[in-house]
Short mmCIF file of C-alpha atoms in Angstrom, two decimals:
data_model
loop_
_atom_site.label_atom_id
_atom_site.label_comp_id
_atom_site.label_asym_id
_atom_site.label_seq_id
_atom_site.Cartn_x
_atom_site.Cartn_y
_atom_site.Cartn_z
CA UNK A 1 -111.77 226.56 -35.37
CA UNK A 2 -110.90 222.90 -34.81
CA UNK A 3 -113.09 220.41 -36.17
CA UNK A 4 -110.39 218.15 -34.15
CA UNK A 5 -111.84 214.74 -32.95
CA UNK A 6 -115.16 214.83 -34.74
CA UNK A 7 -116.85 211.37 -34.78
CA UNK A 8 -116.79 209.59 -37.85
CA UNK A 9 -119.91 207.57 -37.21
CA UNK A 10 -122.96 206.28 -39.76
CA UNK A 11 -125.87 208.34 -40.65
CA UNK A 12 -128.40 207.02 -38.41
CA UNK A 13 -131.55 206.79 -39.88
CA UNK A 14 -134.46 209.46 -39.36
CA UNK A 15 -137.26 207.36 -41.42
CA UNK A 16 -140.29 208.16 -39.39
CA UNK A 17 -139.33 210.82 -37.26
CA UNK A 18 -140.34 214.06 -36.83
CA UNK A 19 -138.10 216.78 -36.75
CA UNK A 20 -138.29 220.41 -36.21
CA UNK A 21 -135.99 223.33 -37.45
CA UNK A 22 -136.07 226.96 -35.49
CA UNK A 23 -133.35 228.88 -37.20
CA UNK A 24 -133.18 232.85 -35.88
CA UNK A 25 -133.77 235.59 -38.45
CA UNK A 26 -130.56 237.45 -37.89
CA UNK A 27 -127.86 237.38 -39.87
CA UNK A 28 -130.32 235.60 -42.63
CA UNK A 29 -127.70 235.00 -44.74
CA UNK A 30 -125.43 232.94 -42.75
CA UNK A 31 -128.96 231.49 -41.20
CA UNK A 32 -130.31 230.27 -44.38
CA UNK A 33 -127.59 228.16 -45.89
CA UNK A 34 -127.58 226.33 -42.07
CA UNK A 35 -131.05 225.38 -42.30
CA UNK A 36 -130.66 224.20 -46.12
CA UNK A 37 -127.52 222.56 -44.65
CA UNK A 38 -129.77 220.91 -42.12
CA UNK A 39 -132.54 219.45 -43.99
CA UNK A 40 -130.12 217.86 -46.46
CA UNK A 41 -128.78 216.19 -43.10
CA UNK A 42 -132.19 214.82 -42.72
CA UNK A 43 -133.12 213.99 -46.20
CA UNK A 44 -129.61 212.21 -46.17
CA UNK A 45 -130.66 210.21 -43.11
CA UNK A 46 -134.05 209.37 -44.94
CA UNK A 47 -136.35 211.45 -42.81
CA UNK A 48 -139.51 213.39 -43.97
CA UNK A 49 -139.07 217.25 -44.79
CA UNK A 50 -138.79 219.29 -41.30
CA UNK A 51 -141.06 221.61 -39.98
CA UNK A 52 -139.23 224.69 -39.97
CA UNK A 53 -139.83 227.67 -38.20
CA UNK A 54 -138.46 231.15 -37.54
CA UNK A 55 -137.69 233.29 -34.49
CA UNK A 56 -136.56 237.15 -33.86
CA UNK A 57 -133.06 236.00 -32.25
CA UNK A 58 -130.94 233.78 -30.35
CA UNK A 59 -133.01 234.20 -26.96
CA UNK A 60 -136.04 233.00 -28.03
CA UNK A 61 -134.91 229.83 -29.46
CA UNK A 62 -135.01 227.95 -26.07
CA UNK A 63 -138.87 228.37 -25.85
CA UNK A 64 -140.14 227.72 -29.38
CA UNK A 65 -137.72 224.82 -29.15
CA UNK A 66 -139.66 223.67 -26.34
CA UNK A 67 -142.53 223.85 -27.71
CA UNK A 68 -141.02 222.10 -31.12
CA UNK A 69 -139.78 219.37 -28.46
CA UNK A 70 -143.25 218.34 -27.26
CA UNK A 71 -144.64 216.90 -30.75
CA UNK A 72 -140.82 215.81 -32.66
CA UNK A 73 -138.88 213.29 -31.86
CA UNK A 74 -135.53 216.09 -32.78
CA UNK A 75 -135.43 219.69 -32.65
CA UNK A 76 -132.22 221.40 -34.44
CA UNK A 77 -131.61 224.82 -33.12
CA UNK A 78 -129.84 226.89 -35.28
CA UNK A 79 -128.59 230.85 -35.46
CA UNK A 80 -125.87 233.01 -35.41
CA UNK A 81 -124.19 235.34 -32.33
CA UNK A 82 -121.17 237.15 -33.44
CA UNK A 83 -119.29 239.05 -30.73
CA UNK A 84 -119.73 242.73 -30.57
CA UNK A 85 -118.03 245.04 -27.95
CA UNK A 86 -120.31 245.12 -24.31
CA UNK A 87 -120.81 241.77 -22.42
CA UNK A 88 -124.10 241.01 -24.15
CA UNK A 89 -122.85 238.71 -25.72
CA UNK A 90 -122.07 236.25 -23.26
CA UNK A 91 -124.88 237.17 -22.12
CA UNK A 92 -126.84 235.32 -24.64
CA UNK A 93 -125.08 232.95 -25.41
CA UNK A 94 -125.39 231.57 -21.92
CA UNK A 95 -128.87 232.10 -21.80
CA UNK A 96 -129.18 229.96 -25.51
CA UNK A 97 -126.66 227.39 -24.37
CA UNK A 98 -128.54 226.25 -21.09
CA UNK A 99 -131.83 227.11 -22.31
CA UNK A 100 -131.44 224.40 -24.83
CA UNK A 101 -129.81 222.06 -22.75
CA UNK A 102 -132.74 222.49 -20.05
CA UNK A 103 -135.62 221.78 -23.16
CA UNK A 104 -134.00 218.35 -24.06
CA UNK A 105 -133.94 217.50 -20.76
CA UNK A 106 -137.48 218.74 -19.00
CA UNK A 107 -138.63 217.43 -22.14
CA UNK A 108 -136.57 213.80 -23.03
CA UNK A 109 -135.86 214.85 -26.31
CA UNK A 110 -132.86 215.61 -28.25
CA UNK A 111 -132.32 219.71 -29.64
CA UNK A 112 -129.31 219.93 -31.80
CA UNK A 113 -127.25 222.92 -30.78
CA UNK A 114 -126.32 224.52 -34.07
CA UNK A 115 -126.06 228.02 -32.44
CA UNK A 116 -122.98 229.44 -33.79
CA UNK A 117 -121.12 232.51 -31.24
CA UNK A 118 -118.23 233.76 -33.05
CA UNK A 119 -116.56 236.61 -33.11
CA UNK A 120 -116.77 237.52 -36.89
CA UNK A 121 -119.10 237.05 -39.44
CA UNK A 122 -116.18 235.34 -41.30
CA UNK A 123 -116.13 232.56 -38.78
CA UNK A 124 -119.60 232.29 -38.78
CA UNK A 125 -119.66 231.90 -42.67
CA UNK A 126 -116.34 229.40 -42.39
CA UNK A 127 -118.59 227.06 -40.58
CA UNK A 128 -121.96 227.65 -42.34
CA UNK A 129 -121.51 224.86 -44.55
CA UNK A 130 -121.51 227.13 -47.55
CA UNK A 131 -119.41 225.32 -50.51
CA UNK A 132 -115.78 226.16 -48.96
CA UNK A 133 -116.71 226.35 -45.55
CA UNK A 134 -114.51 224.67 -43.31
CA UNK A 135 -117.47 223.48 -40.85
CA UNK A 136 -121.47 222.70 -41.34
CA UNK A 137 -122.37 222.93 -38.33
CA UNK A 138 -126.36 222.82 -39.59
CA UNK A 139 -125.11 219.55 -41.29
CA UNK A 140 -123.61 218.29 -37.71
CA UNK A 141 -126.53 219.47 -35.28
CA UNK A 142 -129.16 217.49 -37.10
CA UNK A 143 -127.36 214.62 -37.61
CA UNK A 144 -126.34 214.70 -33.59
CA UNK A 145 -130.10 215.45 -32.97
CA UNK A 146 -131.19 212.27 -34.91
CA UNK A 147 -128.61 210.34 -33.48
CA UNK A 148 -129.42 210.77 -30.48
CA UNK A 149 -133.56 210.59 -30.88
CA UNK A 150 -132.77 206.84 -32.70
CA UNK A 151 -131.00 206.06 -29.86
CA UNK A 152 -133.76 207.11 -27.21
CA UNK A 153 -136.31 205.35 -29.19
CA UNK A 154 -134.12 201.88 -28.93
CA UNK A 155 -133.34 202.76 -25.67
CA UNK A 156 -137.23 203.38 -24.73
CA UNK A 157 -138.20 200.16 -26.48
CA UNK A 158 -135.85 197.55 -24.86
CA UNK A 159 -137.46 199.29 -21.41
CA UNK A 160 -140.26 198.57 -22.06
CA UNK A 161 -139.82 194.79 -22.73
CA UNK A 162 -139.03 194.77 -26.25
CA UNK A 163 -135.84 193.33 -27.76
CA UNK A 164 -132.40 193.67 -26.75
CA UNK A 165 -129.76 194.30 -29.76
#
């Protein structure tokens, strides 16, 4: 786990945005504290409560994100793969990984990978954000999601004539 060369930037501010949660219902446990972990992010940031919805697993996050994506300004994807021993895994991870990459951009807005793949459940836990943890990775995917839907919105304004900061 590294954690090396994370940004040390501001909390942007999420007043007036809407942003969606889909957190997986495996591993529950592990699941749950991310998604607590995430809406602290956004309270932190000043945003309304999320909408938060569940899914079976990691594959079907892409498509309920997409749907999310259409009516938020941020989506945070969040869940938990841990390594077992046939090439599934890899498997689905791919299939998460560029099936949320491909929603934020057919759709223009930001989804905050907080999909962990580890190969434990101890290194999923270590960076749950649990008190201890060494990571919060539900903490750091909304707060990246945010981020980057403030910046789109200033982006989106100074195109279309308004001001130029």
């Amino acid at each position: 786990m590294s954690g090396t060369g994370r940004p040390t930037a501001e909390t942007p501010s999420a007043a007036g945005m809407r942003v969606a949660i889909a957190a997986t219902r495996w591993n529950a446990a592990i699941v749950d504290t991310m998604v607590e972990r995430a809406e602290a992010a956004l309270a932190e940031a000043g945003g309304p409560p999320p909408l938060v919805v569940r899914v079976a697993g990691a594959v079907e996050l892409p498509v309920i994100c997409q749907q999310l994506a259409r009516d938020h300004d941020a989506v945070v994807a969040l869940g938990v793969v841990i390594r077992g021993g046939t090439p599934h895994f890899d498997y689905v991870c791919d299939a998460v990984t560029a099936g949320l990459t491909r929603v934020a951009l057919d759709e223009s807005t930001p989804v905050g990978n907080g999909v962990l793949t580890c190969d434990n459940e101890e290194q999923a836990v270590a960076r749950s954000g649990r008190p201890g943890a060494q990571e919060d990775k539900g903490h750091e995917a909304t707060i990246a999601a945010i981020d980057a839907a403030a910046l789109l919105r200033d982006l989106r304004g100074q195109s279309r004539g308004g001001s130029q900061g």
